[in-house]
PDB file of C-alpha atoms in Angstrom:
ATOM      1  CA  UNK B 107      -2.724  29.691-108.757  1.00  0.00           C
ATOM      2  CA  UNK B 108      -3.749  30.874-112.219  1.00  0.00           C
ATOM      3  CA  UNK B 109      -1.373  32.649-114.529  1.00  0.00           C
ATOM      4  CA  UNK B 110      -1.932  36.382-114.676  1.00  0.00           C
ATOM      5  CA  UNK B 111      -2.222  38.360-117.893  1.00  0.00           C
ATOM      6  CA  UNK B 112      -0.247  41.537-118.436  1.00  0.00           C
ATOM      7  CA  UNK B 113      -2.674  44.448-118.071  1.00  0.00           C
ATOM      8  CA  UNK B 114      -0.095  47.249-117.860  1.00  0.00           C
ATOM      9  CA  UNK B 115       3.386  47.875-119.247  1.00  0.00           C
ATOM     10  CA  UNK B 116       6.305  46.671-117.159  1.00  0.00           C
ATOM     11  CA  UNK B 117       9.710  48.039-116.233  1.00  0.00           C
ATOM     12  CA  UNK B 118      11.180  44.835-114.807  1.00  0.00           C
ATOM     13  CA  UNK B 119      10.506  41.180-114.175  1.00  0.00           C
ATOM     14  CA  UNK B 120      12.123  38.426-112.146  1.00  0.00           C
ATOM     15  CA  UNK B 121      12.451  34.758-113.039  1.00  0.00           C
ATOM     16  CA  UNK B 122      11.854  32.975-109.712  1.00  0.00           C
ATOM     17  CA  UNK B 123      13.106  29.399-109.468  1.00  0.00           C
ATOM     18  CA  UNK B 124      15.018  26.700-107.667  1.00  0.00           C
ATOM     19  CA  UNK B 125      18.277  25.209-109.014  1.00  0.00           C
ATOM     20  CA  UNK B 126      18.166  22.853-112.025  1.00  0.00           C
ATOM     21  CA  UNK B 127      14.768  23.901-113.334  1.00  0.00           C
ATOM     22  CA  UNK B 128      16.201  25.102-116.646  1.00  0.00           C
ATOM     23  CA  UNK B 129      16.487  28.679-115.411  1.00  0.00           C
ATOM     24  CA  UNK B 130      19.745  29.391-117.258  1.00  0.00           C
ATOM     25  CA  UNK B 131      18.217  27.969-120.430  1.00  0.00           C
ATOM     26  CA  UNK B 132      15.165  30.196-120.013  1.00  0.00           C
ATOM     27  CA  UNK B 133      17.250  33.304-119.309  1.00  0.00           C
ATOM     28  CA  UNK B 134      19.181  32.783-122.512  1.00  0.00           C
ATOM     29  CA  UNK B 135      16.006  32.303-124.518  1.00  0.00           C
ATOM     30  CA  UNK B 136      14.476  35.480-123.098  1.00  0.00           C
ATOM     31  CA  UNK B 137      17.616  37.493-123.751  1.00  0.00           C
ATOM     32  CA  UNK B 138      17.718  36.246-127.330  1.00  0.00           C
ATOM     33  CA  UNK B 139      14.427  38.013-128.034  1.00  0.00           C
ATOM     34  CA  UNK B 140      16.139  41.385-127.736  1.00  0.00           C
ATOM     35  CA  UNK B 141      13.166  42.894-125.889  1.00  0.00           C
ATOM     36  CA  UNK B 142      13.007  41.019-122.548  1.00  0.00           C
ATOM     37  CA  UNK B 143      16.024  42.385-120.753  1.00  0.00           C
ATOM     38  CA  UNK B 144      19.339  40.633-120.236  1.00  0.00           C
ATOM     39  CA  UNK B 145      18.452  38.437-117.262  1.00  0.00           C
ATOM     40  CA  UNK B 146      21.213  37.064-115.057  1.00  0.00           C
ATOM     41  CA  UNK B 147      21.577  36.134-111.379  1.00  0.00           C
ATOM     42  CA  UNK B 148      22.799  39.647-110.543  1.00  0.00           C
ATOM     43  CA  UNK B 149      21.713  39.404-106.916  1.00  0.00           C
ATOM     44  CA  UNK B 150      23.243  36.078-105.895  1.00  0.00           C
ATOM     45  CA  UNK B 151      25.174  37.322-102.873  1.00  0.00           C
ATOM     46  CA  UNK B 152      28.462  35.403-103.422  1.00  0.00           C
ATOM     47  CA  UNK B 153      28.620  36.767-106.983  1.00  0.00           C
ATOM     48  CA  UNK B 154      27.841  40.417-106.218  1.00  0.00           C
ATOM     49  CA  UNK B 155      31.526  41.386-105.708  1.00  0.00           C
ATOM     50  CA  UNK B 156      32.353  39.776-109.070  1.00  0.00           C
ATOM     51  CA  UNK B 157      29.597  41.704-110.844  1.00  0.00           C
ATOM     52  CA  UNK B 158      30.685  44.904-109.072  1.00  0.00           C
ATOM     53  CA  UNK B 159      34.247  44.346-110.281  1.00  0.00           C
ATOM     54  CA  UNK B 160      33.047  43.706-113.833  1.00  0.00           C
ATOM     55  CA  UNK B 161      31.040  46.947-113.739  1.00  0.00           C
ATOM     56  CA  UNK B 162      33.934  48.933-112.277  1.00  0.00           C
ATOM     57  CA  UNK B 163      32.116  49.907-109.082  1.00  0.00           C
ATOM     58  CA  UNK B 164      34.392  51.367-106.381  1.00  0.00           C
ATOM     59  CA  UNK B 165      34.698  49.631-103.031  1.00  0.00           C
ATOM     60  CA  UNK B 166      32.796  52.507-101.425  1.00  0.00           C
ATOM     61  CA  UNK B 167      29.698  51.882-103.593  1.00  0.00           C
ATOM     62  CA  UNK B 168      26.447  51.365-101.711  1.00  0.00           C
ATOM     63  CA  UNK B 169      23.638  48.982-102.542  1.00  0.00           C
ATOM     64  CA  UNK B 170      21.752  51.664-104.472  1.00  0.00           C
ATOM     65  CA  UNK B 171      24.842  52.034-106.671  1.00  0.00           C
ATOM     66  CA  UNK B 172      24.929  48.282-107.178  1.00  0.00           C
ATOM     67  CA  UNK B 173      21.251  48.171-108.153  1.00  0.00           C
ATOM     68  CA  UNK B 174      21.724  51.040-110.624  1.00  0.00           C
ATOM     69  CA  UNK B 175      24.639  49.194-112.228  1.00  0.00           C
ATOM     70  CA  UNK B 176      22.577  45.996-112.431  1.00  0.00           C
ATOM     71  CA  UNK B 177      19.738  47.918-114.068  1.00  0.00           C
ATOM     72  CA  UNK B 178      22.115  49.354-116.649  1.00  0.00           C
ATOM     73  CA  UNK B 179      23.518  45.887-117.395  1.00  0.00           C
ATOM     74  CA  UNK B 180      20.224  44.031-117.388  1.00  0.00           C
ATOM     75  CA  UNK B 181      18.086  46.321-119.566  1.00  0.00           C
ATOM     76  CA  UNK B 182      17.430  45.988-123.250  1.00  0.00           C
ATOM     77  CA  UNK B 183      16.981  49.016-125.487  1.00  0.00           C
ATOM     78  CA  UNK B 184      13.250  49.187-124.723  1.00  0.00           C
ATOM     79  CA  UNK B 185      14.024  49.788-121.042  1.00  0.00           C
ATOM     80  CA  UNK B 186      12.959  46.373-119.725  1.00  0.00           C
ATOM     81  CA  UNK B 187      15.134  44.922-116.943  1.00  0.00           C
ATOM     82  CA  UNK B 188      15.239  41.253-115.954  1.00  0.00           C
ATOM     83  CA  UNK B 189      17.020  39.125-113.368  1.00  0.00           C
ATOM     84  CA  UNK B 190      16.863  35.679-111.780  1.00  0.00           C
ATOM     85  CA  UNK B 191      16.048  35.066-108.127  1.00  0.00           C
ATOM     86  CA  UNK B 192      16.459  31.742-106.362  1.00  0.00           C
ATOM     87  CA  UNK B 193      14.676  31.224-103.063  1.00  0.00           C
ATOM     88  CA  UNK B 194      16.884  32.742-100.354  1.00  0.00           C
ATOM     89  CA  UNK B 195      18.209  35.412-102.682  1.00  0.00           C
ATOM     90  CA  UNK B 196      14.886  37.252-102.482  1.00  0.00           C
ATOM     91  CA  UNK B 197      15.183  37.726 -98.707  1.00  0.00           C
ATOM     92  CA  UNK B 198      18.692  39.109 -99.106  1.00  0.00           C
ATOM     93  CA  UNK B 199      17.625  41.585-101.792  1.00  0.00           C
ATOM     94  CA  UNK B 200      14.648  42.981 -99.870  1.00  0.00           C
ATOM     95  CA  UNK B 201      16.701  43.195 -96.659  1.00  0.00           C
ATOM     96  CA  UNK B 202      19.335  45.313 -98.429  1.00  0.00           C
ATOM     97  CA  UNK B 203      16.682  47.431-100.130  1.00  0.00           C
ATOM     98  CA  UNK B 204      15.016  47.910 -96.749  1.00  0.00           C
ATOM     99  CA  UNK B 205      18.246  49.378 -95.389  1.00  0.00           C
ATOM    100  CA  UNK B 206      18.420  51.751 -98.355  1.00  0.00           C
ATOM    101  CA  UNK B 207      14.721  52.648 -98.057  1.00  0.00           C
ATOM    102  CA  UNK B 208      13.838  52.276 -94.351  1.00  0.00           C
ATOM    103  CA  UNK B 209      10.378  53.789 -94.834  1.00  0.00           C
ATOM    104  CA  UNK B 210       9.451  50.629 -96.791  1.00  0.00           C
ATOM    105  CA  UNK B 211      11.329  48.066 -94.678  1.00  0.00           C
ATOM    106  CA  UNK B 212       9.408  44.806 -94.409  1.00  0.00           C
ATOM    107  CA  UNK B 213       7.258  45.544 -97.475  1.00  0.00           C
ATOM    108  CA  UNK B 214       8.748  43.247-100.082  1.00  0.00           C
ATOM    109  CA  UNK B 215       6.807  44.191-103.212  1.00  0.00           C
ATOM    110  CA  UNK B 216       6.851  47.972-102.593  1.00  0.00           C
ATOM    111  CA  UNK B 217      10.610  47.751-102.005  1.00  0.00           C
ATOM    112  CA  UNK B 218      11.123  45.866-105.269  1.00  0.00           C
ATOM    113  CA  UNK B 219       8.950  48.348-107.133  1.00  0.00           C
ATOM    114  CA  UNK B 220      10.791  51.313-105.599  1.00  0.00           C
ATOM    115  CA  UNK B 221      14.049  49.897-106.964  1.00  0.00           C
ATOM    116  CA  UNK B 222      12.882  48.265-110.203  1.00  0.00           C
ATOM    117  CA  UNK B 223       9.654  50.026-111.199  1.00  0.00           C
ATOM    118  CA  UNK B 224       6.571  48.144-112.376  1.00  0.00           C
ATOM    119  CA  UNK B 225       7.586  44.567-111.668  1.00  0.00           C
ATOM    120  CA  UNK B 226       6.219  41.177-112.667  1.00  0.00           C
ATOM    121  CA  UNK B 227       7.219  37.619-111.821  1.00  0.00           C
ATOM    122  CA  UNK B 228       7.755  34.416-113.787  1.00  0.00           C
ATOM    123  CA  UNK B 229       7.790  31.261-111.648  1.00  0.00           C
ATOM    124  CA  UNK B 230       9.720  28.315-113.079  1.00  0.00           C
ATOM    125  CA  UNK B 231       9.451  24.892-111.484  1.00  0.00           C
ATOM    126  CA  UNK B 232       9.939  21.251-112.403  1.00  0.00           C
ATOM    127  CA  UNK B 233       7.391  18.463-111.987  1.00  0.00           C
ATOM    128  CA  UNK B 234      10.034  15.714-111.848  1.00  0.00           C
ATOM    129  CA  UNK B 235      11.699  16.670-108.574  1.00  0.00           C
ATOM    130  CA  UNK B 236      13.829  13.501-108.539  1.00  0.00           C
ATOM    131  CA  UNK B 237      15.367  14.375-111.909  1.00  0.00           C
ATOM    132  CA  UNK B 238      15.913  17.917-110.634  1.00  0.00           C
ATOM    133  CA  UNK B 239      17.680  16.647-107.500  1.00  0.00           C
ATOM    134  CA  UNK B 240      19.913  14.324-109.525  1.00  0.00           C
ATOM    135  CA  UNK B 241      20.878  17.186-111.833  1.00  0.00           C
ATOM    136  CA  UNK B 242      21.542  19.433-108.823  1.00  0.00           C
ATOM    137  CA  UNK B 243      23.756  16.822-107.154  1.00  0.00           C
ATOM    138  CA  UNK B 244      25.841  16.362-110.311  1.00  0.00           C
ATOM    139  CA  UNK B 245      26.268  20.103-110.713  1.00  0.00           C
ATOM    140  CA  UNK B 246      27.429  20.464-107.110  1.00  0.00           C
ATOM    141  CA  UNK B 247      29.864  17.572-107.461  1.00  0.00           C
ATOM    142  CA  UNK B 248      31.383  18.671-110.766  1.00  0.00           C
ATOM    143  CA  UNK B 249      31.056  22.441-110.459  1.00  0.00           C
ATOM    144  CA  UNK B 250      29.449  22.635-113.900  1.00  0.00           C
ATOM    145  CA  UNK B 251      26.055  24.350-113.678  1.00  0.00           C
ATOM    146  CA  UNK B 252      25.539  25.080-117.367  1.00  0.00           C
ATOM    147  CA  UNK B 253      27.100  24.510-120.787  1.00  0.00           C
ATOM    148  CA  UNK B 254      27.127  27.430-123.184  1.00  0.00           C
ATOM    149  CA  UNK B 255      25.747  30.656-121.796  1.00  0.00           C
ATOM    150  CA  UNK B 256      26.115  34.346-122.409  1.00  0.00           C
ATOM    151  CA  UNK B 257      28.220  36.230-119.901  1.00  0.00           C
ATOM    152  CA  UNK B 258      27.217  34.577-116.618  1.00  0.00           C
ATOM    153  CA  UNK B 259      29.404  34.941-113.538  1.00  0.00           C
ATOM    154  CA  UNK B 260      30.769  31.508-112.572  1.00  0.00           C
ATOM    155  CA  UNK B 261      29.188  28.083-112.867  1.00  0.00           C
ATOM    156  CA  UNK B 262      30.642  26.896-116.181  1.00  0.00           C
ATOM    157  CA  UNK B 263      34.075  25.642-115.101  1.00  0.00           C
ATOM    158  CA  UNK B 264      34.366  21.999-114.132  1.00  0.00           C
ATOM    159  CA  UNK B 265      36.457  20.994-111.133  1.00  0.00           C
ATOM    160  CA  UNK B 266      37.241  17.685-112.900  1.00  0.00           C
ATOM    161  CA  UNK B 267      35.714  15.729-110.027  1.00  0.00           C
ATOM    162  CA  UNK B 268      34.008  12.532-111.142  1.00  0.00           C
ATOM    163  CA  UNK B 269      30.336  12.504-110.103  1.00  0.00           C
ATOM    164  CA  UNK B 270      29.282   9.719-107.748  1.00  0.00           C
ATOM    165  CA  UNK B 271      25.877   8.339-106.848  1.00  0.00           C
ATOM    166  CA  UNK B 272      24.702   9.498-103.414  1.00  0.00           C
ATOM    167  CA  UNK B 273      21.212   8.450-102.338  1.00  0.00           C
ATOM    168  CA  UNK B 274      21.323  10.529 -99.140  1.00  0.00           C
ATOM    169  CA  UNK B 275      22.408  13.563-101.108  1.00  0.00           C
ATOM    170  CA  UNK B 276      19.579  13.110-103.606  1.00  0.00           C
ATOM    171  CA  UNK B 277      17.049  12.653-100.806  1.00  0.00           C
ATOM    172  CA  UNK B 278      18.232  15.820 -99.040  1.00  0.00           C
ATOM    173  CA  UNK B 279      17.979  17.832-102.235  1.00  0.00           C
ATOM    174  CA  UNK B 280      14.459  16.554-102.918  1.00  0.00           C
ATOM    175  CA  UNK B 281      13.462  17.803 -99.473  1.00  0.00           C
ATOM    176  CA  UNK B 282      15.158  21.153-100.100  1.00  0.00           C
ATOM    177  CA  UNK B 283      13.437  21.569-103.476  1.00  0.00           C
ATOM    178  CA  UNK B 284      10.050  20.847-101.897  1.00  0.00           C
ATOM    179  CA  UNK B 285      10.745  23.355 -99.116  1.00  0.00           C
ATOM    180  CA  UNK B 286      11.830  26.072-101.544  1.00  0.00           C
ATOM    181  CA  UNK B 287       8.864  25.508-103.866  1.00  0.00           C
ATOM    182  CA  UNK B 288       6.518  25.751-100.888  1.00  0.00           C
ATOM    183  CA  UNK B 289       8.273  28.938 -99.775  1.00  0.00           C
ATOM    184  CA  UNK B 290       7.862  30.523-103.203  1.00  0.00           C
ATOM    185  CA  UNK B 291       4.185  29.593-103.277  1.00  0.00           C
ATOM    186  CA  UNK B 292       3.651  31.046 -99.793  1.00  0.00           C
ATOM    187  CA  UNK B 293       5.478  34.266-100.694  1.00  0.00           C
ATOM    188  CA  UNK B 294       3.421  34.779-103.840  1.00  0.00           C
ATOM    189  CA  UNK B 295       0.174  34.148-101.962  1.00  0.00           C
ATOM    190  CA  UNK B 296       1.015  36.305 -98.940  1.00  0.00           C
ATOM    191  CA  UNK B 297       2.102  39.267-101.082  1.00  0.00           C
ATOM    192  CA  UNK B 298      -0.747  39.096-103.574  1.00  0.00           C
ATOM    193  CA  UNK B 299       1.577  38.223-106.451  1.00  0.00           C
ATOM    194  CA  UNK B 300       0.214  36.223-109.384  1.00  0.00           C
ATOM    195  CA  UNK B 301       3.257  34.977-111.286  1.00  0.00           C
ATOM    196  CA  UNK B 302       3.265  33.484-114.742  1.00  0.00           C
ATOM    197  CA  UNK B 303       3.952  29.804-114.113  1.00  0.00           C
ATOM    198  CA  UNK B 304       6.263  27.808-116.355  1.00  0.00           C
ATOM    199  CA  UNK B 305       6.924  24.072-116.105  1.00  0.00           C
ATOM    200  CA  UNK B 306      10.407  22.919-117.080  1.00  0.00           C
ATOM    201  CA  UNK B 307       8.828  20.006-118.908  1.00  0.00           C
ATOM    202  CA  UNK B 308       6.824  22.399-121.102  1.00  0.00           C
ATOM    203  CA  UNK B 309       9.888  24.554-121.722  1.00  0.00           C
ATOM    204  CA  UNK B 310      11.981  21.530-122.704  1.00  0.00           C
ATOM    205  CA  UNK B 311       9.297  20.424-125.179  1.00  0.00           C
ATOM    206  CA  UNK B 312       8.705  23.832-126.803  1.00  0.00           C
ATOM    207  CA  UNK B 313      11.466  26.383-126.210  1.00  0.00           C
ATOM    208  CA  UNK B 314      10.202  29.026-128.614  1.00  0.00           C
ATOM    209  CA  UNK B 315       6.527  28.577-127.786  1.00  0.00           C
ATOM    210  CA  UNK B 316       7.008  28.962-124.040  1.00  0.00           C
ATOM    211  CA  UNK B 317       9.259  31.981-124.572  1.00  0.00           C
ATOM    212  CA  UNK B 318       6.629  33.631-126.778  1.00  0.00           C
ATOM    213  CA  UNK B 319       3.949  33.037-124.152  1.00  0.00           C
ATOM    214  CA  UNK B 320       6.120  34.671-121.479  1.00  0.00           C
ATOM    215  CA  UNK B 321       6.560  37.670-123.771  1.00  0.00           C
ATOM    216  CA  UNK B 322       2.786  37.842-124.051  1.00  0.00           C
ATOM    217  CA  UNK B 323       2.417  37.823-120.272  1.00  0.00           C
ATOM    218  CA  UNK B 324       4.955  40.633-120.042  1.00  0.00           C
ATOM    219  CA  UNK B 325       3.177  42.660-122.720  1.00  0.00           C
ATOM    220  CA  UNK B 326       6.189  42.440-125.035  1.00  0.00           C
ATOM    221  CA  UNK B 327       6.321  41.627-128.733  1.00  0.00           C
ATOM    222  CA  UNK B 328       9.032  39.720-130.560  1.00  0.00           C
ATOM    223  CA  UNK B 329      10.383  41.897-133.372  1.00  0.00           C
ATOM    224  CA  UNK B 330       9.316  40.683-136.787  1.00  0.00           C
ATOM    225  CA  UNK B 331      11.796  38.262-138.282  1.00  0.00           C
ATOM    226  CA  UNK B 332      13.654  37.854-134.958  1.00  0.00           C
ATOM    227  CA  UNK B 333      14.507  34.261-134.020  1.00  0.00           C
ATOM    228  CA  UNK B 334      14.377  32.856-130.483  1.00  0.00           C
ATOM    229  CA  UNK B 335      17.617  30.955-129.881  1.00  0.00           C
ATOM    230  CA  UNK B 336      18.904  28.817-127.005  1.00  0.00           C
ATOM    231  CA  UNK B 337      22.215  29.939-125.488  1.00  0.00           C
ATOM    232  CA  UNK B 338      22.703  26.812-123.340  1.00  0.00           C
ATOM    233  CA  UNK B 339      23.002  23.110-124.105  1.00  0.00           C
ATOM    234  CA  UNK B 340      21.214  20.238-122.422  1.00  0.00           C
ATOM    235  CA  UNK B 341      23.335  18.499-119.760  1.00  0.00           C
ATOM    236  CA  UNK B 342      21.288  15.455-118.721  1.00  0.00           C
ATOM    237  CA  UNK B 343      22.643  12.179-120.093  1.00  0.00           C
ATOM    238  CA  UNK B 344      22.574   8.435-119.498  1.00  0.00           C
ATOM    239  CA  UNK B 345      24.239   8.843-116.092  1.00  0.00           C
ATOM    240  CA  UNK B 346      21.340  10.998-114.891  1.00  0.00           C
ATOM    241  CA  UNK B 347      18.917   8.341-116.111  1.00  0.00           C
ATOM    242  CA  UNK B 348      20.861   5.574-114.363  1.00  0.00           C
ATOM    243  CA  UNK B 349      20.880   7.459-111.040  1.00  0.00           C
ATOM    244  CA  UNK B 350      17.155   8.194-111.294  1.00  0.00           C
ATOM    245  CA  UNK B 351      16.350   4.540-111.985  1.00  0.00           C
ATOM    246  CA  UNK B 352      18.621   3.340-109.178  1.00  0.00           C
ATOM    247  CA  UNK B 353      17.101   5.759-106.667  1.00  0.00           C
ATOM    248  CA  UNK B 354      13.575   4.701-107.586  1.00  0.00           C
ATOM    249  CA  UNK B 355      14.500   1.028-107.337  1.00  0.00           C
ATOM    250  CA  UNK B 356      16.147   1.456-103.939  1.00  0.00           C
ATOM    251  CA  UNK B 357      13.231   3.507-102.652  1.00  0.00           C
ATOM    252  CA  UNK B 358      10.592   0.865-103.355  1.00  0.00           C
TER     253      UNK B 358
END
């Protein structure tokens, strides 16, 4: 699927991904530009009550109220909103929007555009699925999903559990990653969406360059003299490498 160029201005965009593709890193880079929204995982269902509490929403607030609060939080001064969606979260968002707008129920893109305006999509994936699965397993075991950050809800506090090698766990996560990537690809194709595709490996090699190219896709321009800065630190270390090598050796 080719990357699409930005032909019209946007109101919002979503970073679509699976866990451990560098999505938190990319969100921080995009936010640092000052023109690409303040993207966070606002619509991860377990975290919605925490965001609602942070925003001071009353318990009687409906989903429209929640979306309006997310828009206010996630916009930069130029009016652009951004958020992250993992596979599974998307279904939950459109189901809730369908309840709020029953005349559009079942129409994913029109529902998103009713709530978020002119919307585009950035699709982030990782070529090295084994490395992704190893990183995912460690994050689940330790409770540490990122280091650094900029106002995320949860995911940065370790549970002090020592990570342990688990071949079955790695294998299951590889299968889940493949399933979720296939689901994203099918959703884009079936809804006529042409996302801008980003490889984690390219992002890791050229943080600023990839961020600038995403801005170009979105029709946005980095303010003159403004630096693109990472808000998160790399987590992979020698233990990741050792697990990857062991898994490959045992799988031959």
